Coordinates of C-alpha atoms in Angstrom, one line a residue:
Chain Y
X146 CA -37.4 -70.0 -61.2
X147 CA -37.7 -66.7 -63.1
X148 CA -36.0 -65.0 -60.2
X149 CA -33.1 -67.4 -60.3
X150 CA -32.7 -67.0 -64.0
X151 CA -32.8 -63.2 -63.6
X152 CA -30.2 -63.3 -60.8
X153 CA -27.9 -65.6 -62.8
X154 CA -28.3 -63.3 -65.8
X155 CA -27.5 -60.2 -63.7
X156 CA -24.4 -62.0 -62.2
X157 CA -23.1 -63.0 -65.7
X158 CA -23.6 -59.6 -67.1
X159 CA -22.0 -58.0 -64.0
X160 CA -19.0 -60.3 -64.2
X161 CA -18.6 -59.6 -67.9
X162 CA -18.8 -55.8 -67.3
X163 CA -16.4 -56.0 -64.5
X164 CA -13.9 -58.0 -66.5
X165 CA -14.4 -55.6 -69.4
X166 CA -13.6 -52.7 -67.1
X167 CA -10.4 -54.3 -65.9
X168 CA -9.4 -55.0 -69.5
X169 CA -10.0 -51.5 -70.7
X170 CA -8.3 -50.0 -67.6
X171 CA -5.2 -51.8 -68.6
X172 CA -5.5 -50.3 -72.0
X173 CA -5.0 -46.8 -70.7
X174 CA -2.2 -44.4 -71.3
X175 CA 1.0 -43.8 -69.2
X176 CA 2.9 -40.5 -69.2
X177 CA 6.3 -40.1 -67.7
X178 CA 7.4 -36.6 -67.0
X179 CA 10.8 -35.5 -65.9
X180 CA 10.8 -32.8 -63.3
X181 CA 12.9 -29.7 -62.6
X182 CA 13.0 -27.9 -59.3
X183 CA 11.2 -30.6 -57.2
X184 CA 13.4 -31.6 -54.3
X185 CA 11.1 -32.6 -51.5
X186 CA 7.8 -34.4 -50.8
X187 CA 6.1 -31.0 -50.7
X188 CA 7.1 -30.3 -54.2
X189 CA 5.4 -33.5 -55.4
X190 CA 2.3 -32.4 -53.6
X191 CA 2.3 -29.2 -55.6
X192 CA 2.1 -31.3 -58.8
X193 CA -0.5 -33.7 -57.4
X194 CA -2.8 -30.7 -56.7
X195 CA -2.7 -30.0 -60.5
X196 CA -3.1 -33.7 -61.4
X197 CA -6.2 -34.0 -59.2
X198 CA -7.8 -31.5 -61.5
X199 CA -6.8 -33.3 -64.7
X200 CA -9.6 -35.4 -66.2
X201 CA -8.7 -39.1 -66.5
X202 CA -5.5 -39.1 -64.4
X203 CA -6.0 -42.1 -62.1
X204 CA -2.6 -43.0 -60.6
X205 CA 0.7 -41.2 -60.1
X206 CA 4.1 -42.6 -59.2
X207 CA 6.4 -40.2 -57.4
X208 CA 10.1 -40.9 -57.8
X209 CA 12.3 -38.4 -56.1
X210 CA 15.7 -39.9 -57.1
X211 CA 14.7 -40.1 -60.7
X212 CA 13.1 -36.6 -60.4
X213 CA 10.1 -37.9 -62.4
X214 CA 6.4 -38.5 -62.1
X215 CA 4.6 -41.3 -63.9
X216 CA 0.9 -40.8 -64.5
X217 CA -1.5 -43.5 -65.6
X218 CA -4.7 -42.3 -67.4
X219 CA -8.0 -44.0 -67.9
X220 CA -8.8 -45.4 -71.3
X221 CA -10.0 -42.7 -73.6
X222 CA -8.4 -39.8 -71.7
X223 CA -6.8 -37.2 -73.8
X224 CA -3.1 -37.0 -72.9
X225 CA -0.5 -34.9 -74.5
X226 CA 3.0 -33.9 -73.3
X227 CA 1.8 -30.3 -73.3
X228 CA -1.0 -31.1 -70.8
X229 CA 1.5 -32.6 -68.4
X230 CA 4.0 -29.9 -68.9
X231 CA 1.3 -27.3 -68.2
X232 CA 0.5 -29.1 -64.9
X233 CA 4.2 -28.8 -63.9
X234 CA 4.2 -25.2 -64.9
X235 CA 1.1 -24.4 -62.9
X236 CA 2.7 -26.2 -59.9
X237 CA 5.5 -23.7 -60.1
X238 CA 8.2 -25.7 -61.8
X239 CA 10.1 -25.7 -65.1
X240 CA 8.7 -28.7 -67.1
X241 CA 11.0 -31.4 -68.4
X242 CA 10.5 -33.8 -71.3
X243 CA 7.4 -36.1 -71.3
X244 CA 7.0 -39.5 -72.9
X245 CA 3.7 -41.1 -73.5
X246 CA 3.1 -44.8 -74.0
X247 CA 0.2 -47.2 -74.2
X248 CA -0.3 -49.3 -71.2
X249 CA -0.2 -53.0 -71.6
X250 CA -1.5 -55.5 -69.0
X251 CA -0.8 -56.3 -66.3
X252 CA -0.5 -52.9 -64.7
X253 CA 0.9 -53.0 -61.2
X254 CA 0.5 -50.1 -58.9
X255 CA 2.0 -51.8 -55.8
X256 CA 5.5 -50.5 -56.2
X257 CA 6.8 -47.7 -53.9
X258 CA 5.6 -44.3 -54.9
X259 CA 2.3 -45.0 -56.4
X260 CA -0.6 -42.8 -55.3
X261 CA -4.2 -43.0 -56.3
X262 CA -5.4 -39.6 -57.5
X263 CA -8.7 -38.3 -56.2
X264 CA -11.5 -37.0 -58.3
X265 CA -14.5 -36.4 -56.1
X266 CA -17.8 -36.6 -58.0
X267 CA -20.2 -35.3 -55.4
X268 CA -21.9 -32.0 -56.3
X269 CA -21.6 -30.6 -52.8
X270 CA -18.4 -28.5 -53.0
X271 CA -17.7 -28.9 -49.3
X272 CA -18.0 -32.7 -49.4
X273 CA -15.9 -32.6 -52.5
X274 CA -13.2 -30.6 -50.8
X275 CA -13.2 -32.8 -47.7
X276 CA -12.9 -35.9 -49.9
X277 CA -10.1 -34.4 -51.8
X278 CA -8.0 -33.4 -48.8
X279 CA -8.7 -35.9 -46.0
Chain X
X1013 CA 5.2 -8.7 -27.8
X1014 CA 6.0 -8.3 -31.4
X1015 CA 9.2 -6.5 -30.5
X1016 CA 10.6 -9.6 -28.8
X1017 CA 9.2 -12.4 -30.9
X1018 CA 9.4 -11.6 -34.6
X1019 CA 6.2 -12.2 -36.5
X1020 CA 8.0 -14.5 -38.7
X1021 CA 6.8 -17.8 -39.3
X1022 CA 7.3 -19.5 -42.4
X1023 CA 5.7 -21.0 -45.4
X1024 CA 8.2 -23.7 -45.9
X1025 CA 11.5 -25.1 -44.7
X1026 CA 12.9 -22.1 -42.8
X1027 CA 10.9 -22.0 -39.6
X1028 CA 11.3 -18.4 -38.7
X1029 CA 10.9 -16.5 -41.9
X1030 CA 9.3 -16.5 -45.4
X1031 CA 10.9 -18.4 -48.2
X1032 CA 10.6 -18.4 -52.0
X1033 CA 9.5 -22.0 -52.3
X1034 CA 6.5 -22.5 -54.7
X1035 CA 2.9 -22.8 -53.7
X1036 CA 1.1 -24.4 -56.7
X1037 CA -1.9 -22.7 -58.4
X1038 CA -5.0 -23.6 -56.3
X1039 CA -3.0 -25.0 -53.5
X1040 CA -3.7 -24.1 -49.9
X1041 CA -1.0 -24.3 -47.2
X1042 CA -1.9 -24.0 -43.5
X1043 CA 0.6 -23.8 -40.8
X1044 CA -0.1 -24.0 -37.1
X1045 CA 2.6 -22.7 -34.8
X1046 CA 3.3 -22.6 -31.1
X1047 CA 6.0 -20.5 -29.8
X1048 CA 7.1 -19.8 -26.2
X1049 CA 9.7 -17.2 -25.1
X1050 CA 11.3 -16.7 -21.8
X1051 CA 13.0 -13.5 -20.9
X1052 CA 14.4 -11.3 -18.1
X1053 CA 11.9 -9.7 -15.7
X1054 CA 10.2 -13.1 -15.5
X1055 CA 8.8 -12.5 -19.0
X1056 CA 6.8 -15.3 -20.5
X1057 CA 5.5 -15.0 -24.1
X1058 CA 3.2 -17.6 -25.8
X1059 CA 2.2 -17.2 -29.4
X1060 CA 0.0 -19.3 -31.6
X1061 CA 0.3 -17.9 -35.2
X1062 CA -1.6 -19.6 -38.0
X1063 CA -0.3 -19.0 -41.5
X1064 CA -2.3 -19.5 -44.6
X1065 CA -0.9 -19.4 -48.1
X1066 CA -2.7 -19.7 -51.4
X1067 CA -1.3 -20.1 -54.9
X1068 CA -3.0 -17.7 -57.3
X1069 CA -0.8 -18.7 -60.1
X1070 CA 2.5 -20.6 -60.4
X1071 CA 4.4 -17.3 -59.5
X1072 CA 1.9 -15.4 -57.4
X1073 CA 1.0 -16.5 -53.9
X1074 CA -0.8 -14.6 -51.2
X1075 CA -0.3 -15.2 -47.5
X1076 CA -2.1 -14.2 -44.3
X1077 CA -0.8 -14.7 -40.8
X1078 CA -3.2 -14.6 -37.9
X1079 CA -1.8 -14.6 -34.4
X1080 CA -3.0 -15.0 -30.8
X1081 CA -0.6 -14.1 -28.1
X1082 CA -0.2 -14.2 -24.3
X1083 CA 2.5 -12.3 -22.4
X1084 CA 3.2 -11.8 -18.7
X1085 CA 5.8 -9.9 -16.8
X1086 CA 6.7 -10.8 -13.2
X1087 CA 6.0 -8.4 -10.3
X1088 CA 8.7 -6.1 -9.0
X1089 CA 8.9 -3.6 -6.2
X1090 CA 7.8 -1.0 -8.7
X1091 CA 4.9 -2.7 -10.3
X1092 CA 2.5 -5.7 -9.9
X1093 CA 2.5 -8.7 -12.2
X1094 CA 1.3 -7.7 -15.7
X1095 CA -0.2 -9.7 -18.5
X1096 CA -2.1 -9.5 -21.7
X1097 CA -3.8 -11.8 -24.1
X1098 CA -5.5 -11.4 -27.5
X1099 CA -5.2 -11.2 -31.3
X1100 CA -2.1 -9.6 -32.6
X1101 CA -1.9 -7.6 -35.8
X1102 CA -2.6 -9.7 -38.9
X1103 CA -0.2 -9.8 -41.8
X1104 CA -1.3 -10.1 -45.4
X1105 CA 1.2 -10.0 -48.3
X1106 CA 1.6 -11.2 -51.8
X1107 CA 4.8 -12.8 -53.1
X1108 CA 5.9 -13.0 -56.7
X1109 CA 8.6 -15.4 -57.9
X1110 CA 10.6 -13.1 -60.1
X1111 CA 13.5 -15.4 -60.9
X1112 CA 14.0 -19.2 -60.7
X1113 CA 16.4 -21.8 -61.9
X1114 CA 14.9 -25.3 -61.7
X1115 CA 17.0 -28.3 -62.3
X1116 CA 16.4 -32.0 -61.5
X1117 CA 16.2 -32.2 -57.7
X1118 CA 17.2 -28.6 -57.0
X1119 CA 15.8 -25.1 -57.3
X1120 CA 16.9 -21.5 -56.8
X1121 CA 14.4 -18.8 -56.5
X1122 CA 14.2 -15.0 -55.8
X1123 CA 10.8 -13.5 -54.8
X1124 CA 9.9 -10.0 -53.7
X1125 CA 7.0 -9.6 -51.4
X1126 CA 4.8 -6.7 -50.3
X1127 CA 1.8 -6.3 -48.0
X1128 CA 0.8 -4.8 -44.7
X1129 CA 0.2 -5.5 -41.0
X1130 CA -3.4 -4.8 -40.3
X1131 CA -4.2 -3.4 -36.8
X1132 CA -6.2 -6.3 -35.4
X1133 CA -4.2 -6.1 -32.1
X1134 CA -4.4 -3.3 -29.5
X1135 CA -1.6 -0.8 -28.9
X1136 CA -3.2 0.9 -26.0
X1137 CA -3.8 -1.9 -23.4
X1138 CA -3.7 -0.5 -19.9
X1139 CA -3.3 -1.9 -16.4
X1140 CA -6.8 -1.6 -14.7
X1141 CA -7.6 1.5 -16.8
X1142 CA -4.5 3.2 -15.6
X1143 CA -1.1 3.5 -17.3
X1144 CA -0.3 1.7 -20.5
X1145 CA 1.1 -1.8 -20.3
X1146 CA 4.7 -2.0 -21.4
X1147 CA 5.2 -2.2 -25.2
X1148 CA 6.2 -5.9 -24.9
X1149 CA 2.6 -6.7 -23.7
X1150 CA 0.8 -4.6 -26.3
X1151 CA -0.7 -6.8 -29.1
X1152 CA -0.7 -4.4 -32.0
X1153 CA 0.8 -1.2 -33.5
X1154 CA -2.4 0.7 -33.9
X1155 CA -1.8 1.5 -37.6
X1156 CA -1.7 -0.2 -40.9
X1157 CA 2.0 -0.9 -41.4
X1158 CA 3.3 -1.3 -44.9
X1159 CA 5.5 -4.4 -45.2
X1160 CA 7.9 -5.3 -48.0
X1161 CA 11.0 -7.3 -48.7
X1162 CA 12.7 -9.9 -50.8
X1163 CA 13.4 -13.6 -50.2
X1164 CA 15.6 -16.1 -51.9
X1165 CA 16.7 -19.7 -51.5
X1166 CA 18.4 -22.7 -52.9
X1167 CA 17.2 -26.2 -52.1
X1168 CA 18.3 -29.7 -53.2
X1169 CA 17.9 -33.2 -51.9
X1170 CA 20.9 -33.0 -49.6
X1171 CA 21.1 -29.4 -48.5
X1172 CA 19.7 -25.9 -48.9
X1173 CA 19.9 -22.3 -47.9
X1174 CA 17.6 -19.4 -47.7
X1175 CA 17.8 -15.7 -46.9
X1176 CA 15.4 -12.7 -46.7
X1177 CA 15.3 -9.1 -45.8
X1178 CA 12.0 -7.3 -44.9
X1179 CA 11.0 -3.9 -43.7
X1180 CA 7.9 -3.1 -41.6
X1181 CA 7.3 0.6 -41.7
X1182 CA 5.3 1.5 -38.6
X1183 CA 3.6 4.9 -38.8
X1184 CA 3.1 6.8 -35.5
X1185 CA -0.3 6.3 -33.9
X1186 CA -1.8 9.3 -32.1
X1187 CA -2.7 7.1 -29.2
X1188 CA -1.1 4.2 -27.5
X1189 CA 2.4 2.8 -28.0
X1190 CA 3.7 2.8 -31.5
X1191 CA 6.6 0.4 -32.0
X1192 CA 9.4 1.6 -34.2
X1193 CA 9.8 0.5 -37.8
X1194 CA 11.6 -2.8 -38.1
X1195 CA 14.3 -4.0 -40.4
X1196 CA 14.8 -7.7 -40.4
X1197 CA 17.2 -10.0 -42.1
X1198 CA 17.4 -13.8 -41.8
X1199 CA 19.6 -16.6 -43.0
X1200 CA 19.1 -20.3 -43.0
X1201 CA 21.1 -23.4 -43.9
X1202 CA 19.7 -26.9 -43.8
X1203 CA 21.0 -30.4 -44.3
X1204 CA 19.1 -33.7 -44.9
X1205 CA 19.7 -36.1 -42.1
X1206 CA 17.4 -38.7 -43.6
X1207 CA 17.5 -40.3 -46.1
X1208 CA 21.2 -40.1 -46.6
X1209 CA 20.8 -41.9 -49.9
X1210 CA 17.6 -41.7 -51.9
X1211 CA 15.8 -44.9 -52.6
X1212 CA 15.7 -46.0 -56.3
X1213 CA 11.9 -45.7 -56.3
X1214 CA 9.3 -43.8 -54.4
X1215 CA 9.1 -40.7 -52.2
X1216 CA 10.7 -41.1 -48.8
X1217 CA 9.8 -39.1 -45.7
X1218 CA 12.5 -36.6 -45.0
X1219 CA 14.2 -35.4 -41.8
X1220 CA 16.0 -32.1 -42.1
X1221 CA 18.2 -30.2 -39.6
X1222 CA 17.9 -26.4 -40.1
X1223 CA 20.1 -23.7 -38.6
X1224 CA 18.7 -20.2 -38.8
X1225 CA 19.8 -16.7 -37.8
X1226 CA 17.5 -13.7 -37.3
X1227 CA 18.7 -10.1 -37.2
X1228 CA 16.2 -7.3 -36.3
X1229 CA 16.8 -3.6 -35.9
X1230 CA 14.0 -1.6 -34.3
X1231 CA 13.7 2.2 -34.6
X1232 CA 12.4 4.5 -31.9
X1233 CA 9.1 3.9 -30.2
X1234 CA 6.4 6.6 -29.8
X1235 CA 4.0 6.9 -27.0
X1236 CA 0.8 8.9 -27.7
X1237 CA 2.5 10.3 -30.7
X1238 CA 5.6 11.5 -28.8
X1239 CA 9.0 10.1 -29.3
X1240 CA 10.2 7.8 -26.5
X1241 CA 13.9 8.5 -26.3
X1242 CA 16.4 5.7 -26.0
X1243 CA 14.0 3.1 -27.4
X1244 CA 15.9 1.5 -30.3
X1245 CA 17.2 -2.0 -30.3
X1246 CA 19.2 -4.5 -32.2
X1247 CA 18.9 -8.2 -31.8
X1248 CA 20.6 -11.2 -33.3
X1249 CA 19.2 -14.7 -32.6
X1250 CA 20.0 -18.2 -33.8
X1251 CA 17.7 -21.2 -34.0
X1252 CA 18.0 -24.9 -34.5
X1253 CA 15.2 -26.9 -35.9
X1254 CA 14.4 -30.5 -36.7
X1255 CA 11.8 -31.0 -39.3
X1256 CA 10.0 -34.1 -40.5
X1257 CA 8.4 -33.8 -44.0
X1258 CA 5.9 -36.0 -45.9
X1259 CA 3.8 -35.6 -49.0
X1260 CA 1.0 -33.8 -47.2
X1261 CA 2.5 -32.4 -44.0
X1262 CA 5.5 -31.2 -42.2
X1263 CA 6.2 -31.0 -38.5
X1264 CA 9.1 -29.1 -36.8
X1265 CA 10.5 -28.5 -33.4
X1266 CA 13.2 -26.1 -32.4
X1267 CA 14.9 -23.8 -30.0
X1268 CA 16.0 -20.2 -30.2
X1269 CA 18.8 -18.5 -28.3
X1270 CA 19.8 -14.8 -28.6
X1271 CA 23.4 -14.2 -29.7
X1272 CA 23.4 -10.4 -29.3
X1273 CA 20.9 -8.0 -27.8
X1274 CA 21.8 -4.3 -27.8
X1275 CA 19.4 -1.7 -26.4
X1276 CA 19.7 2.0 -25.5
X1277 CA 18.8 1.3 -21.9
X1278 CA 20.6 -1.3 -19.8
X1279 CA 17.4 -2.5 -18.0
X1280 CA 15.6 -3.3 -21.3
X1281 CA 13.8 -6.7 -21.3
X1282 CA 16.0 -9.3 -22.9
X1283 CA 15.1 -12.7 -24.3
X1284 CA 16.7 -15.7 -22.7
X1285 CA 15.5 -18.6 -24.8
X1286 CA 12.6 -19.7 -27.0
X1287 CA 11.0 -22.9 -28.1
X1288 CA 9.1 -23.5 -31.3
X1289 CA 6.7 -26.2 -32.6
X1290 CA 4.9 -26.1 -35.9
X1291 CA 2.7 -28.3 -38.0
X1292 CA 2.1 -27.6 -41.6
X1293 CA -0.6 -29.2 -43.8
X1294 CA -1.0 -28.9 -47.6
X1295 CA -4.4 -28.8 -49.2
X1296 CA -6.0 -28.6 -52.6
X1297 CA -8.1 -25.5 -52.7
X1298 CA -11.9 -25.9 -53.3
X1299 CA -12.2 -26.4 -57.0
X1300 CA -15.2 -24.1 -57.8
X1301 CA -12.9 -21.9 -59.8
X1302 CA -11.6 -24.7 -61.9
X1303 CA -15.1 -26.2 -62.4
X1304 CA -16.6 -22.8 -63.3
X1305 CA -13.9 -22.3 -65.9
X1306 CA -14.7 -25.6 -67.4
X1307 CA -18.4 -24.9 -67.8

């Protein structure tokens, strides 16, 4: 009986935590950066390399026709136009204007162009590198 | 072999030479190439260059080109069949983007480059310990060869062009065959075959048709430090490539045909046709540098 109560408690708490996570994820930040000089898929990869090293960047939407990249950040992540422009600069491009807005649910990442950014957490540098690239 | 098949393999859209396109800070670019060349005298040349590029900063990039090559010449009444195989000279150079104009969906760049060919190959390969193999079958120059030039290009989502001029200064080695210094100029124009109209959202795969021209002018060759008379040459080739590009990789296939080959001697080996295949993969570099800087 105690075991059942304990399992139910764990399930309830787990569900609550999961729901809480989804809720807060939707409360993140979205940055939309206009790009200059990016004309091919390879150019977007240059920027993704920089975003992979940006704390809190979770999703990126790559739009070639609009020449822009949209980045969704986790709740609590520090996002400034300058940090996005610095990423563009480090990728080799002249940065364009950046707008930042608060995300309101529901957040849909199923449209064409969305990519999940990778932030390997393992301490092994080789495993981290493999996870990042393959 | 280097005299017939230019070292050139690229870091981006043009398939036969270097371009000014950016390599992001901490980005690795790896390109695997396979090239085959057919020539007179039953010449067959196979090369497998691997190009590695790394973005030091947004403007500085370093490149290394490693190459394995095989070459063979058919037997004649004067000589048996000859062949060689091995590592060719390795190229290392740095490129700095000195000027750029970036606009939405287009870029124009100019980038000088400088480096050297390192003597990983052999310039004194012999047939069964006897005479030297012909220069076309030697795999190196025997010396450290300074290498410099300038590259530029414009690219957009419908077309682009690129051009470069480089000079490889080959010092004379005391032993073996020293190929002459090489002046090289290239031009390229490309058009997007697909997509003809960009989708409103997302990042499409791209198919590009690229037409390239390669001009090389070789100075006199030296053998064991002595001038080999009548050994200069001028070659103009053209190439057609089809390239498929995605976010992480690019693959290309193409053919090369010489337009003009002018040599001092009429019986000089001449290229007839070449075929190219390359696969390029983009990687994030290991992030120890970034992590260290954050701690």
